[in-house]
Amino acid sequence: MAPETNGQVAVKAWQALSNITGRDHTHLALNKEDEKIRFRDIQAQPRKIISSPTWSGLEDEHVSYNACYTNVHELIPWRTLSGRQQLYQDHEWMRAFGESLLVYRPPIDTRAAAPVMGKSPNGNKEKALNFLTPHQKWGHSLNLQRQLIDADVRPRRSNCLAERR
């Protein structure tokens, strides 16, 4: 049973985290304590999951999903060695690649794929794709990123950092 699909489990999970942080977090799932999302439910219609301490975001009707909402508003420590946001990653495997500090890397130029397009035709038209995911090319998933394509729609700082100031 996952807290994202079972309200009673979600309340218990938030209670367990409350015992660690010393703050009450159960209010984040209390209104969905009697809710259970079953496979047949999502077959019929997509459902919003129940907020869970597994994630640092919040599923709520009044708050847009923000990946560090609970860290900022519930004062839950970040899941790092220090419990804070980190700029330096002291992981041997990252240092082996020469990466340990947050750095900006521009998106890969998809025009570089032009010379190999059409080399292995399978009868279908080919497309070069530029995948933008929450996990950037050279960073840890906790790092904040900006892609050139969304520079005009996305604020310079994430809401998490802006709200902390």
mmCIF file of N, CA and C in Angstrom, residues 46 55 67 71 93 96 112 115 125 130 138:
data_model
loop_
_atom_site.group_PDB
_atom_site.id
_atom_site.type_symbol
_atom_site.label_atom_id
_atom_site.label_comp_id
_atom_site.label_asym_id
_atom_site.label_seq_id
_atom_site.Cartn_x
_atom_site.Cartn_y
_atom_site.Cartn_z
ATOM 1 N N PRO A 46 -8.394 9.694 -14.789
ATOM 2 C CA PRO A 46 -7.172 10.037 -14.056
ATOM 3 C C PRO A 46 -7.506 10.662 -12.700
ATOM 4 N N TRP A 55 7.674 12.386 -1.564
ATOM 5 C CA TRP A 55 7.962 13.469 -2.499
ATOM 6 C C TRP A 55 8.086 14.779 -1.735
ATOM 7 N N ALA A 67 8.369 21.352 -6.591
ATOM 8 C CA ALA A 67 9.173 20.221 -6.130
ATOM 9 C C ALA A 67 9.831 20.403 -4.767
ATOM 10 N N ASN A 71 9.782 21.291 1.782
ATOM 11 C CA ASN A 71 11.035 21.719 2.397
ATOM 12 C C ASN A 71 10.938 23.163 2.881
ATOM 13 N N TRP A 93 32.044 9.362 -7.689
ATOM 14 C CA TRP A 93 31.687 9.083 -9.082
ATOM 15 C C TRP A 93 31.450 10.358 -9.874
ATOM 16 N N ALA A 96 34.919 11.935 -10.530
ATOM 17 C CA ALA A 96 35.638 11.187 -11.565
ATOM 18 C C ALA A 96 35.343 11.747 -12.958
ATOM 19 N N ALA A 112 23.169 18.910 -34.618
ATOM 20 C CA ALA A 112 24.325 18.019 -34.714
ATOM 21 C C ALA A 112 23.914 16.625 -35.176
ATOM 22 N N PRO A 115 23.771 15.001 -39.728
ATOM 23 C CA PRO A 115 24.566 14.089 -40.558
ATOM 24 C C PRO A 115 24.175 12.613 -40.425
ATOM 25 N N LYS A 125 9.363 8.437 -41.164
ATOM 26 C CA LYS A 125 10.047 9.721 -41.150
ATOM 27 C C LYS A 125 10.751 9.901 -39.803
ATOM 28 N N ASN A 130 14.518 16.977 -28.684
ATOM 29 C CA ASN A 130 15.275 17.584 -27.592
ATOM 30 C C ASN A 130 14.471 17.334 -26.325
ATOM 31 N N TRP A 138 24.034 17.142 -16.794
ATOM 32 C CA TRP A 138 25.262 17.062 -16.017
ATOM 33 C C TRP A 138 25.035 17.342 -14.538
#
